[in-house]
CSV table of C-alpha atoms in Angstrom, one decimal:
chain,number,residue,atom,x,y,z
A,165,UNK,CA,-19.5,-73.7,-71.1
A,166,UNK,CA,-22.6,-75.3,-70.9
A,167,UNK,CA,-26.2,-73.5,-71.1
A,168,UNK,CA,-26.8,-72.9,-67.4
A,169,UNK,CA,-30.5,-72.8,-68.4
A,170,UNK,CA,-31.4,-75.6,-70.3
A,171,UNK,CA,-34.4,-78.6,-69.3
A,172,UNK,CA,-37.2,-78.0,-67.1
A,173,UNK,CA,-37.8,-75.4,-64.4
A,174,UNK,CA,-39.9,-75.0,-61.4
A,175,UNK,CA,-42.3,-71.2,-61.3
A,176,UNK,CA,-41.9,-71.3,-57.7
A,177,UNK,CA,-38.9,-72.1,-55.1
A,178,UNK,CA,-39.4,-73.6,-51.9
A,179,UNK,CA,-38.9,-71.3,-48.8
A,180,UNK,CA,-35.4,-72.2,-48.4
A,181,UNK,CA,-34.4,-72.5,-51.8
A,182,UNK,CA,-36.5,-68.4,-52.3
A,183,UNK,CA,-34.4,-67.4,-49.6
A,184,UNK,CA,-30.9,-68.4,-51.1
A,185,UNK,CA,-31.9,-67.0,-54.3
A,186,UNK,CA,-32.7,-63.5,-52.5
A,187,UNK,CA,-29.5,-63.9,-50.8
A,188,UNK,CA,-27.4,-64.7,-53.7
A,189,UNK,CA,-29.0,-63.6,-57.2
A,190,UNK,CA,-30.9,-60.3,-55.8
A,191,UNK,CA,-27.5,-58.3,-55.1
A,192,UNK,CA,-26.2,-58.2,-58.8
A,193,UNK,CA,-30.0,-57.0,-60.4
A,194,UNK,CA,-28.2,-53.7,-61.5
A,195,UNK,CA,-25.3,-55.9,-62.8
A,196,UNK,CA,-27.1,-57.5,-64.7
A,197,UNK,CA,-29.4,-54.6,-65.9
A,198,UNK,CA,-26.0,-52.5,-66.8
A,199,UNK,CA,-24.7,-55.5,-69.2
A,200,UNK,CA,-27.7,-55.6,-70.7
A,201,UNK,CA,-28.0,-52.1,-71.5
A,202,UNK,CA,-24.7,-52.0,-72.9
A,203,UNK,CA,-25.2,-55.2,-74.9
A,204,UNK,CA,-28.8,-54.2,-76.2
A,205,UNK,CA,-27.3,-50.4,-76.5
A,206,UNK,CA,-31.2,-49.3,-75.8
A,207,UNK,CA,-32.6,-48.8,-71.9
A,208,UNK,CA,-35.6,-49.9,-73.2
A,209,UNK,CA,-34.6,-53.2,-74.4
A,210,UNK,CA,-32.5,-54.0,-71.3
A,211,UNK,CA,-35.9,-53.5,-69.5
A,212,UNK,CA,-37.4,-56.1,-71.0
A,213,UNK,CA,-34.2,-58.4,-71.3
A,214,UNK,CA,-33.4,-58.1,-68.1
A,215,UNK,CA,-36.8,-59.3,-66.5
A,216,UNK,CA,-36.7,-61.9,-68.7
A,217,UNK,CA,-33.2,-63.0,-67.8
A,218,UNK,CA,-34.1,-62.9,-64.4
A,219,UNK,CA,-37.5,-64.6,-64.7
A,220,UNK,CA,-34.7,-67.6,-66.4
A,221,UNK,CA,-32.7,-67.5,-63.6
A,222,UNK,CA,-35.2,-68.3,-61.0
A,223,UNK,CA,-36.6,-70.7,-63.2
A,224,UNK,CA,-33.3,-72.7,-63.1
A,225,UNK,CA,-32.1,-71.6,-59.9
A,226,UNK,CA,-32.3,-75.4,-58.8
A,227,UNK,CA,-29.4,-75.9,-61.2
A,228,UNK,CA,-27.0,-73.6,-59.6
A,229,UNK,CA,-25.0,-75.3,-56.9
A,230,UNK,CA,-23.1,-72.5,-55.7
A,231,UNK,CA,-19.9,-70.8,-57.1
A,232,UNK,CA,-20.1,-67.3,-58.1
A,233,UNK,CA,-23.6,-66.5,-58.4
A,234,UNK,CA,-22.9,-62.7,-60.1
A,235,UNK,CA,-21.0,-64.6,-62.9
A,236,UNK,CA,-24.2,-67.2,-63.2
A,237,UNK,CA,-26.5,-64.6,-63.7
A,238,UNK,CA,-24.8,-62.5,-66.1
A,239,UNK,CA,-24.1,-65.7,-68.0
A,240,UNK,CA,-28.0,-66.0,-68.1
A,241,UNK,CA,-27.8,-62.6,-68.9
A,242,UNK,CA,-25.9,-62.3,-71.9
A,243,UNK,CA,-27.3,-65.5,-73.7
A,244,UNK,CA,-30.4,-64.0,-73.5
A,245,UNK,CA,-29.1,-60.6,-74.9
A,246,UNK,CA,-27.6,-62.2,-77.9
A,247,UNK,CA,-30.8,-64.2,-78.5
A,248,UNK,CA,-32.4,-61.3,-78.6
A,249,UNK,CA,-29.8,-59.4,-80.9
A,250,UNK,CA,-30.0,-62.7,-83.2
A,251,UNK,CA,-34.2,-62.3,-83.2
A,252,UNK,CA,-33.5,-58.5,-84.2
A,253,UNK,CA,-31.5,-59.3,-86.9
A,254,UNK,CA,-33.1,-62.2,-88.4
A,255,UNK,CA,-36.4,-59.5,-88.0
A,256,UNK,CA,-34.6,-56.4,-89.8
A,257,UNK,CA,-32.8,-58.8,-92.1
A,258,UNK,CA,-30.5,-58.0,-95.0
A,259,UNK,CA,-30.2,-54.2,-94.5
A,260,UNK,CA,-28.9,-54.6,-91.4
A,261,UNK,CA,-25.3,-54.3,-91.3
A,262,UNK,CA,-23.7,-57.3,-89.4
A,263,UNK,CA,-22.6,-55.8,-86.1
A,264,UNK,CA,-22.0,-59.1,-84.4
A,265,UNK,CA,-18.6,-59.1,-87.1
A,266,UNK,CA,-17.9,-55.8,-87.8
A,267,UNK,CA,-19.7,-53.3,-84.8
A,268,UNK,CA,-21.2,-50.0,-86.0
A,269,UNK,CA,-19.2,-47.8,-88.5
A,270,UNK,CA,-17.2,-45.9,-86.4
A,271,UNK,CA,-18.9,-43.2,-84.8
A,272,UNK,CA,-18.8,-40.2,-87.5
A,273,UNK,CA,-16.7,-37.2,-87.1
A,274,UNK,CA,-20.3,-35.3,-86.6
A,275,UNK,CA,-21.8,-38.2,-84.1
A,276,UNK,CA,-18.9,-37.7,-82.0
A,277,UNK,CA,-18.3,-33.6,-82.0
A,278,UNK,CA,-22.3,-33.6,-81.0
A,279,UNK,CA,-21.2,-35.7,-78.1
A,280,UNK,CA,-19.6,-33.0,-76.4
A,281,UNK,CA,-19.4,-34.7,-72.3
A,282,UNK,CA,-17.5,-37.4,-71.4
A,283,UNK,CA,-20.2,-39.2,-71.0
A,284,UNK,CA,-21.5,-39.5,-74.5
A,285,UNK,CA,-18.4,-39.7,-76.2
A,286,UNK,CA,-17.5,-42.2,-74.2
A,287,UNK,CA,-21.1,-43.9,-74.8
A,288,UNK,CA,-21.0,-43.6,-78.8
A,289,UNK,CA,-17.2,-44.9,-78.2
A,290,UNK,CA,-18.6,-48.4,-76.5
A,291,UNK,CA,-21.7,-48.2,-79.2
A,292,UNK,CA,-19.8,-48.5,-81.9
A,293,UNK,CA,-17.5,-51.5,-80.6
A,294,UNK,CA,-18.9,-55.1,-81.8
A,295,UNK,CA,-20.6,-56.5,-79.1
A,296,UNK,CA,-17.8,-59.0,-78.2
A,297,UNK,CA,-15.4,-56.4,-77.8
A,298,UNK,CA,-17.9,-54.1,-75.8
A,299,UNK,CA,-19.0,-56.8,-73.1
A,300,UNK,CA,-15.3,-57.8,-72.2
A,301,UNK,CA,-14.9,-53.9,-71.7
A,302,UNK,CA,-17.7,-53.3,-69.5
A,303,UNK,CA,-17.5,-56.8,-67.9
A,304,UNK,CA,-13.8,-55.5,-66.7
A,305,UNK,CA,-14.0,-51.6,-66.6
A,306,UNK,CA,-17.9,-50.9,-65.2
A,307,UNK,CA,-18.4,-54.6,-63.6
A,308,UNK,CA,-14.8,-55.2,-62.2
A,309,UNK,CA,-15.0,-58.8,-63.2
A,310,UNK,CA,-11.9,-61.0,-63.0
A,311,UNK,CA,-10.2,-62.7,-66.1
A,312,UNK,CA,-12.0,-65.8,-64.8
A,313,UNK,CA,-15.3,-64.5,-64.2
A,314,UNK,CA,-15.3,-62.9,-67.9
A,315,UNK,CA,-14.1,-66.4,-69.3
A,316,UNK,CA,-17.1,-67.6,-67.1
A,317,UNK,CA,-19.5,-65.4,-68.1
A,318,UNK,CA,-19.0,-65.1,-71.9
A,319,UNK,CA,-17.5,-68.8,-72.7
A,320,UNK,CA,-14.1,-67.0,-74.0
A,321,UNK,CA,-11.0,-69.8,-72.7
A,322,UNK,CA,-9.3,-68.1,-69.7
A,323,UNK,CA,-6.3,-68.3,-71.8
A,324,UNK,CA,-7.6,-65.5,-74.7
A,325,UNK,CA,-9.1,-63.5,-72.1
A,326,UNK,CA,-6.2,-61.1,-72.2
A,327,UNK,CA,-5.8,-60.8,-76.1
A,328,UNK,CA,-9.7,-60.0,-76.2
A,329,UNK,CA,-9.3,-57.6,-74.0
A,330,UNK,CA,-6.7,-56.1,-75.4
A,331,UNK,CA,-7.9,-55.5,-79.1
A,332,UNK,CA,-11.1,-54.2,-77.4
A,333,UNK,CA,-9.0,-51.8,-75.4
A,334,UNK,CA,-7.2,-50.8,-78.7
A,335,UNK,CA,-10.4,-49.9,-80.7
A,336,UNK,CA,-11.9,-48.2,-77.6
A,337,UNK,CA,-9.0,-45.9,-77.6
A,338,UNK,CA,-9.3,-45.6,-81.6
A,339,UNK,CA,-12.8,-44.6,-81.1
A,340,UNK,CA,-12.3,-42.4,-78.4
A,341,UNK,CA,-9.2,-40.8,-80.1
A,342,UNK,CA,-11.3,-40.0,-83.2
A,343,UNK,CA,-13.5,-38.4,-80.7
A,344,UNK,CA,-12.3,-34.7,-79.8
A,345,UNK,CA,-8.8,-32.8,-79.7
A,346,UNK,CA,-6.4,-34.0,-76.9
A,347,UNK,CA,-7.0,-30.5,-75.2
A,348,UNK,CA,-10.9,-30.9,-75.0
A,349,UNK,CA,-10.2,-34.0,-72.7
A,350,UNK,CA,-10.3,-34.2,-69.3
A,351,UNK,CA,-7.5,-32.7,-66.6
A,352,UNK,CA,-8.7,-34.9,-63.5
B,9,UNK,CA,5.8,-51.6,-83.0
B,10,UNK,CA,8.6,-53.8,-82.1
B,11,UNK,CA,7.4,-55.3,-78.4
B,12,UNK,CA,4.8,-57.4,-78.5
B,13,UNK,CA,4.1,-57.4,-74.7
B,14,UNK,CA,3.4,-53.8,-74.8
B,15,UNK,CA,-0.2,-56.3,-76.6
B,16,UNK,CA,-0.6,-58.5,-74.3
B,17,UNK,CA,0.9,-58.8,-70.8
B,18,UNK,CA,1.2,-55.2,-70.4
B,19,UNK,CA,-2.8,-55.9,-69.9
B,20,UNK,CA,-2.2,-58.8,-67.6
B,21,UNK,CA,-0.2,-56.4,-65.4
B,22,UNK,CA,-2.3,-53.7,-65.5
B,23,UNK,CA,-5.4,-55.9,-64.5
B,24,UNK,CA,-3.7,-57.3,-61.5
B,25,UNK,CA,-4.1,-60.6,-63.2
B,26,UNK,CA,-0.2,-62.3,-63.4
B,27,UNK,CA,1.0,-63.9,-60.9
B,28,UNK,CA,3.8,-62.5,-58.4
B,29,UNK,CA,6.5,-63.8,-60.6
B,30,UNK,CA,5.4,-62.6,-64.2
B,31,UNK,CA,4.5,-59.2,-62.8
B,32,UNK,CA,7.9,-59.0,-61.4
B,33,UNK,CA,9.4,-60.0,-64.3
B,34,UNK,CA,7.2,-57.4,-66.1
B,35,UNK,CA,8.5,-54.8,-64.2
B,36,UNK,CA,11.9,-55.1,-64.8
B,37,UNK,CA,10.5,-55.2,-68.6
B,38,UNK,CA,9.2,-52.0,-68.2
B,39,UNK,CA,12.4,-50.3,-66.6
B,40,UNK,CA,13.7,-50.5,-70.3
B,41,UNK,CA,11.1,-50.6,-72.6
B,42,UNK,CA,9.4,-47.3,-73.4
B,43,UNK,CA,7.0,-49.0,-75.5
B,44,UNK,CA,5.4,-50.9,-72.9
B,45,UNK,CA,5.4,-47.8,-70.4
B,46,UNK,CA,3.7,-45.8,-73.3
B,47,UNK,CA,1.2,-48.5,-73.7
B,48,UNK,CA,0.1,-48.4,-69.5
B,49,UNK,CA,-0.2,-45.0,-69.4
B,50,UNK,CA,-2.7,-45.4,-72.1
B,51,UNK,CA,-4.6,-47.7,-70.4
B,52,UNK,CA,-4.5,-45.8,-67.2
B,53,UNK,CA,-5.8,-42.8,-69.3
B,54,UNK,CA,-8.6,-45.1,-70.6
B,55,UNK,CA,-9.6,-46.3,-67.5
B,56,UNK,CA,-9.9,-43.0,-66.0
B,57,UNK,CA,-11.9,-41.8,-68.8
B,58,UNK,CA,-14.4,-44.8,-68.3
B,59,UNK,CA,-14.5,-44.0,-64.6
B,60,UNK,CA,-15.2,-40.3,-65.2
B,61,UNK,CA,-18.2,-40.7,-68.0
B,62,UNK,CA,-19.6,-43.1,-65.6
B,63,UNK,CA,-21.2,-45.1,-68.0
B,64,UNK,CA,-23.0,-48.0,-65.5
B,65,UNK,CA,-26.1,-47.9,-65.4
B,66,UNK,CA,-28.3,-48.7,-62.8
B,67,UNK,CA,-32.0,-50.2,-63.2
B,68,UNK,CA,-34.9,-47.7,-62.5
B,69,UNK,CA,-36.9,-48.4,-59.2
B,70,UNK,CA,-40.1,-49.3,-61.3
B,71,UNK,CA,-38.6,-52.4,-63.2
B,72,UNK,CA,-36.4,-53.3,-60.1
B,73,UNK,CA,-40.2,-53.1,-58.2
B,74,UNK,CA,-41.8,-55.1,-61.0
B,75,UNK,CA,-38.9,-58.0,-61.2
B,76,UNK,CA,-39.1,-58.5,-57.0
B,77,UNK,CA,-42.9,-59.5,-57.7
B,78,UNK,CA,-42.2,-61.4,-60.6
B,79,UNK,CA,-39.7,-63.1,-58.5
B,80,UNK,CA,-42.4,-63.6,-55.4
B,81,UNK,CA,-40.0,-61.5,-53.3
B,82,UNK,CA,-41.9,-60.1,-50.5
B,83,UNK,CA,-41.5,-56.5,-49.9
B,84,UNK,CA,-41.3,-54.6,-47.0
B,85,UNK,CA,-44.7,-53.2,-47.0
B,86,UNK,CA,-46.4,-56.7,-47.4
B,87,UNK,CA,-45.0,-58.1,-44.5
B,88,UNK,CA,-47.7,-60.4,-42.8
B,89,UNK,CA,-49.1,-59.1,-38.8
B,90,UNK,CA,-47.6,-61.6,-36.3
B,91,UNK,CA,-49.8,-63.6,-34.0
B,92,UNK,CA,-48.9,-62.5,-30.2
B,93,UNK,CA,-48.3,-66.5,-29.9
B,94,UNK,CA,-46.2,-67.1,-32.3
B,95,UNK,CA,-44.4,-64.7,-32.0
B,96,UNK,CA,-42.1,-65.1,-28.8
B,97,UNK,CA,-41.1,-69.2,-30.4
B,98,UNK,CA,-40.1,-67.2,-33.1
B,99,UNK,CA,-37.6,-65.2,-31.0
B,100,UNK,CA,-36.6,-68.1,-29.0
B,101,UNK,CA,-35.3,-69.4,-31.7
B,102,UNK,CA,-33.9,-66.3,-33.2
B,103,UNK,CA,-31.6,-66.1,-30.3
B,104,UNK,CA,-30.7,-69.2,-29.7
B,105,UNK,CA,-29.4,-69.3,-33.7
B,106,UNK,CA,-27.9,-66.0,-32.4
B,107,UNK,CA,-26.0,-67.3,-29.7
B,108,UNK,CA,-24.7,-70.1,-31.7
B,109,UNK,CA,-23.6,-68.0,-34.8
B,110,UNK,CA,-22.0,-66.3,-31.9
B,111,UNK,CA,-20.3,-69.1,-30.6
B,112,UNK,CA,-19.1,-70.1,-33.8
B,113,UNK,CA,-17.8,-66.6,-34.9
B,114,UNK,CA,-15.6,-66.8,-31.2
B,115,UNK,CA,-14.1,-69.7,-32.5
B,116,UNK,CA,-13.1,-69.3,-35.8
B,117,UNK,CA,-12.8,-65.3,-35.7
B,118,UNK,CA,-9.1,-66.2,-34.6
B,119,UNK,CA,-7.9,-67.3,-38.2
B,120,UNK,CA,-10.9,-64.6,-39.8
B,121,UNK,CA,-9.1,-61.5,-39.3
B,122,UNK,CA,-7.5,-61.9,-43.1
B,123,UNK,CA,-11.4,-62.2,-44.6
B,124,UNK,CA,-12.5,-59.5,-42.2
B,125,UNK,CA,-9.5,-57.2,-43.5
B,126,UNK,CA,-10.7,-58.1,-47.4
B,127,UNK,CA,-14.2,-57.8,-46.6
B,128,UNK,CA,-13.3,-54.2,-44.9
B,129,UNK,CA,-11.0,-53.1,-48.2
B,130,UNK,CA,-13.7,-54.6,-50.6
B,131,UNK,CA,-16.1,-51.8,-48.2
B,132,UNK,CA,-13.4,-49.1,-48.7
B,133,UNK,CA,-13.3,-49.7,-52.9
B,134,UNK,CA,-17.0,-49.5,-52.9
B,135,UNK,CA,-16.9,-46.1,-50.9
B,136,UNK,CA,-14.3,-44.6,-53.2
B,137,UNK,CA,-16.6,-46.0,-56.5
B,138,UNK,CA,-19.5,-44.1,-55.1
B,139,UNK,CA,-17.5,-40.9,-54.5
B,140,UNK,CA,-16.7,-41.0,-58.1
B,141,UNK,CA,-20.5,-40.4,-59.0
B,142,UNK,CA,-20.9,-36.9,-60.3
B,143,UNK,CA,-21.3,-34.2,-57.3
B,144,UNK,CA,-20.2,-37.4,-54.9
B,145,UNK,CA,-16.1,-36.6,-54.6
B,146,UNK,CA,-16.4,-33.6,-52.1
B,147,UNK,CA,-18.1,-31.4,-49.9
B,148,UNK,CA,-15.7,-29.1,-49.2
B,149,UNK,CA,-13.7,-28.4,-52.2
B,150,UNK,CA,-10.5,-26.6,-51.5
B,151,UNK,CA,-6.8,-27.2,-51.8
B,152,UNK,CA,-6.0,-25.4,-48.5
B,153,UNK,CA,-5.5,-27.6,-45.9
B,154,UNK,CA,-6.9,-24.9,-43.3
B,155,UNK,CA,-9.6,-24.7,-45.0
B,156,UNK,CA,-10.5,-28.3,-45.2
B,157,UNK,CA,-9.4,-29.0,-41.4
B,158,UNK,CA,-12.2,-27.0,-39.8
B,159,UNK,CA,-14.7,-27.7,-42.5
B,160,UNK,CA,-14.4,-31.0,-40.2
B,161,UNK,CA,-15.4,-29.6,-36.9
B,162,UNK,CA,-18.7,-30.3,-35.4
B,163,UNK,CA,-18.9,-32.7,-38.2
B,164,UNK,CA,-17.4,-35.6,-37.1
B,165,UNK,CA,-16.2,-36.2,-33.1
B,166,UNK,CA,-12.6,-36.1,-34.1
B,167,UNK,CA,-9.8,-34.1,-36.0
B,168,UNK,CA,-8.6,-35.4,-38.8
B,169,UNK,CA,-5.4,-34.7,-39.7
B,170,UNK,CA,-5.7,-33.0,-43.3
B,171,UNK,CA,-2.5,-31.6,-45.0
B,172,UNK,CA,-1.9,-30.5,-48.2
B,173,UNK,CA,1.1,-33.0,-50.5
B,174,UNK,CA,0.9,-30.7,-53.5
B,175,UNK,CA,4.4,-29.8,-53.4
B,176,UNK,CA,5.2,-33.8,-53.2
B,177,UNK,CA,2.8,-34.7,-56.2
B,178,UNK,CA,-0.5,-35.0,-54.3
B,179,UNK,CA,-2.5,-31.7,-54.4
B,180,UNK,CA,-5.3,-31.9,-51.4
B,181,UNK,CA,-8.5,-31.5,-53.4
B,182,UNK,CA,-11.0,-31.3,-51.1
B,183,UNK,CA,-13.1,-33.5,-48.0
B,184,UNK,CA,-16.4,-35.2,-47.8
B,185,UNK,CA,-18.0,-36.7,-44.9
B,186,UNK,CA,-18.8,-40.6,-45.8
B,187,UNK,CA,-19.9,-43.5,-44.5
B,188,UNK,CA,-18.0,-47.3,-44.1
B,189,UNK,CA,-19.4,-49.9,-42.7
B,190,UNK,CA,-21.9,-48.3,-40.5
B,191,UNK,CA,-20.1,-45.2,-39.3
B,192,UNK,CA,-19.3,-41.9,-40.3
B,193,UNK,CA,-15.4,-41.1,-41.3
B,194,UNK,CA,-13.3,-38.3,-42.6
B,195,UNK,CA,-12.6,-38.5,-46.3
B,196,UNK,CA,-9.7,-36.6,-47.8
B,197,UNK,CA,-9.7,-36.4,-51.7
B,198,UNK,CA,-5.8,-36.0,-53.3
B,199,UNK,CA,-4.9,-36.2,-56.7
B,200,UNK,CA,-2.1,-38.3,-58.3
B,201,UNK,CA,-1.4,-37.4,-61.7
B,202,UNK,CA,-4.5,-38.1,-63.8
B,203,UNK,CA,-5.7,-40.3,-60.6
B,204,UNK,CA,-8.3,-39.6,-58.0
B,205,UNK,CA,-7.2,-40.8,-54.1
B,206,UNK,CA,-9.8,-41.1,-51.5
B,207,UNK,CA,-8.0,-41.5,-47.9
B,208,UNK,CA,-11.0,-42.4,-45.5
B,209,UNK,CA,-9.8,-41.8,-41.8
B,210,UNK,CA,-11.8,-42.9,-38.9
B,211,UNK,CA,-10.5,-43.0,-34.7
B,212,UNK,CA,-9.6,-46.5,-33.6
B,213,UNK,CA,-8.7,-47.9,-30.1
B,214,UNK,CA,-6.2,-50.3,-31.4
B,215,UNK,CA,-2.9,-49.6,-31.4
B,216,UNK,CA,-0.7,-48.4,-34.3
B,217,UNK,CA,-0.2,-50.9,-37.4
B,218,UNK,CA,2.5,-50.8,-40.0
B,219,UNK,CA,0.6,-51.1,-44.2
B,220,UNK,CA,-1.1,-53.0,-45.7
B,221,UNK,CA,-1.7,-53.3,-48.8
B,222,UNK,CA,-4.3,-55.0,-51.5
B,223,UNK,CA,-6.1,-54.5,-54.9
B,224,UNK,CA,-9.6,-55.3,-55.3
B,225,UNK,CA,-10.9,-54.9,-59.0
B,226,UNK,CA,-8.1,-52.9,-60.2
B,227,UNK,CA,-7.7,-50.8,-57.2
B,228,UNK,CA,-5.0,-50.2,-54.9
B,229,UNK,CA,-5.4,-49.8,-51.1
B,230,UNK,CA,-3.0,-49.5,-48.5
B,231,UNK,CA,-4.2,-49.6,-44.6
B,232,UNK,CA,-2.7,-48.1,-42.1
B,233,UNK,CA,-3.4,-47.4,-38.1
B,234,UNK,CA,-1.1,-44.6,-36.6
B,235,UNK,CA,-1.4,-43.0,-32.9
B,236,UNK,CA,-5.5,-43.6,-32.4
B,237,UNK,CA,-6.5,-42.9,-36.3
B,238,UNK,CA,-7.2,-45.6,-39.5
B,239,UNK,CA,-6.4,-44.9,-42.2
B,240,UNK,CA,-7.4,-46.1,-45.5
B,241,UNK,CA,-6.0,-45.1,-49.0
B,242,UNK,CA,-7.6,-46.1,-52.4
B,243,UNK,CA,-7.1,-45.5,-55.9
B,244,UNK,CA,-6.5,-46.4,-59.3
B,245,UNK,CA,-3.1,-45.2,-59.4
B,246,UNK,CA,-0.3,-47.9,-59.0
B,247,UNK,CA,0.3,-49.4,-55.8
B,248,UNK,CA,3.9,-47.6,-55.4
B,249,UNK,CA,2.0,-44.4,-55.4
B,250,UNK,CA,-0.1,-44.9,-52.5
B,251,UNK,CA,3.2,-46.0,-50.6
B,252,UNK,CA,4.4,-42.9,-51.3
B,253,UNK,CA,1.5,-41.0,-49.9
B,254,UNK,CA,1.1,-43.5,-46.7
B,255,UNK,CA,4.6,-42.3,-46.1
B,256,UNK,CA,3.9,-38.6,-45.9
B,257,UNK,CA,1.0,-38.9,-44.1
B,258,UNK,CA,3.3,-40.5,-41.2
B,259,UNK,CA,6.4,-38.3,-41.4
């Protein structure tokens, strides 16, 4: 798919044009803060990716002609995340390990028996995916996105949606399983 | 591993995403392939750890605050004094867009009721997200119905009718009061095996409905109406399990 973003854009809408921006783009801000954080792994980086992805989206708001305006924005979204990621790495250079290939080393035995709550476990679990795997996750488990909205959004063909998800699924449950004893989880 | 669709479709199904046919076909699959059974109750077990860890995160009010003024959104508190004379053109035309939305709504609401249903379930899958927040699910937590029932009264203007399922596979955990689309209803919390369901119950003057049922997102609903009460169920769980339930709740 093509950048949504690309060419010249105006700093301020017309009235109507601020108004169908408000109307459309406003409602998904967390949405598009959450995929950020998870893509970035860091609040603090989603901060600033996020207001910048949104400052892009107004920008080029003229260029949206309707359509799903959730799966627009986190398009902008996640093009600006993995700019950022590629900056990162280009900036910490050859002794970073290549995440975009391989993700984290899974999570160490320690890592993950510090991580006592669901919560982290399953936060160190998502961490240590690569990010391709991690945004089809969170794009269908946290955002509830459709198999067409995630082909949208992250330029995968509809038709390998499914197999994407699927080995992301399978090394989230390979994480999480090397996580704690089957006793320590959950009962709900 | 010897089925390869316990890879692939199994996903498919378990995302709502094939079409009537191939999910048809899929379940027949599943009749006779353990393999493939193993591999949805896995992802069911995922999902419902992902939905208890409750990993979205939300944006804090201060960047949300600085992004609407980057955006030249005006706020609330910025909102501009109106001129006296101005002012009443400004309503005149207000309600004369009113009356025509209006109009227009009377004319088409005949073939809306189908949207208006989706729009009400999408309402009903948003209410039972939120009750998943921690400390959200209930306010009265208790597996006795008689406990639950009057835990009601004085809460809301009518009696919901709370019973316990435990000895049918859906243990009564507890009630909360909630709010859907602009008024206050009952909400009964069950479980379902590893699955959480949230059966919001409201009085209604229309007259008793047989189900109906949806998915939004990966959830299940299944509506109801039955002598003055709606009912709405949502969950996780499959769609054959909240049939189950709608049952017992109108024997």
């Amino acid at each position: 798919m093509s950048n949504p973003v690309q060419g010249k854009g105006s700093d301020v809408l017309d009235s109507q044009e601020q108004v169908r921006f408000e109307t459309l783009v406003l409602p998904h801000l967390d949405a598009a803060f959450n995929l950020a954080r998870w893509l970035l792994r860091s609040r603090a980086d989603a901060e600033d990716a996020a207001q910048e992805a949104l400052l892009r989206a107004y920008r080029f708001f003229h260029g949206f002609h309707g359509g799903d305006a959730r799966a627009w924005l986190l398009q902008i979204v996640r093009n600006t995340c993995y700019t950022w990621l590629d900056k990162n790495r280009k900036a910490k250079d050859m002794t970073e390990f290549n995440e975009e290939v391989h993700g984290l080393p899974s999570p160490s035995p320690e890592t993950l028996a510090i991580a006592s709550n669901d919560r982290d476990r399953l936060s160190e679990a998502l961490k240590a995916l690569p990010p391709r795997y991690r945004e089809v996750i969170v794009l269908r488990e946290l955002e509830g996105c459709s198999y067409k909205e995630i082909a949208s959004i992250t330029s995968i063909p509809i038709g390998t949606v499914m197999s994407t998800l699927s080995r992301a699924r399978r090394q989230l449950q390979m994480a999480l399983s090397n996580v704690a004893p089957k006793e320590a989880t959950h009962g709900v | 591993m010897a089925c390869e669709r316990a890879d692939t479709l199994v996903h498919g199904y378990f995302d709502n995403e094939l079409d009537a046919l191939r999910a048809a076909e899929f379940e027949s699959h599943l009749e006779q392939c353990p393999e493939c059974v193993a591999a949805l109750d896995a992802l069911e077990s995922l999902r419902s750890t992902i939905n208890v860890a409750q990993p979205y995160e939300k944006m804090s009010p201060a960047l949300r605050k600085k992004i609407l003024a980057d955006l030249h959104v005006k706020g609330a508190s910025v909102k501009a004094p109106l001129r006296a004379t101005t002012d009443w053109r400004w309503l005149a035309v207000a309600a004369a867009f009113l009356l025509l939305i209006y109009g227009g709504w009377r004319v088409v609401s005949v073939n809306r009721s189908d949207s208006r249903e989706t729009m009400m379930a999408s309402k009903i899958v948003d209410a039972h997200l939120r009750s998943l927040q921690p400390g959200h699910l209930e306010d009265v937590i208790s597996t006795d119905q008689h406990t639950v029932k009057p835990w009601f009264d004085g809460k809301v203007d009518f009696a919901p009718p709370v019973r316990d399922f435990a000895e049918q596979g859906y243990p009564l955990q507890g009630g909360r009061l909630d709010v859907v689309d602009n008024r206050t209803v009952a909400a009964l919390v069950y479980g379902r095996r590893k699955h959480l369901v949230n059966v919001f119950i409201w009085p209604t003057s229309e007259k008793d409905a047989a189900p109906r049922t949806g998915s939004i997102q990966g959830y299940q609903w299944i509506d109801w109406r039955k002598q003055g009460m709606e009912f709405y169920a949502v969950s996780d769980a499959a769609a054959p399990d909240l049939q189950l339930l709608q049952g017992l709740f109108s024997n």
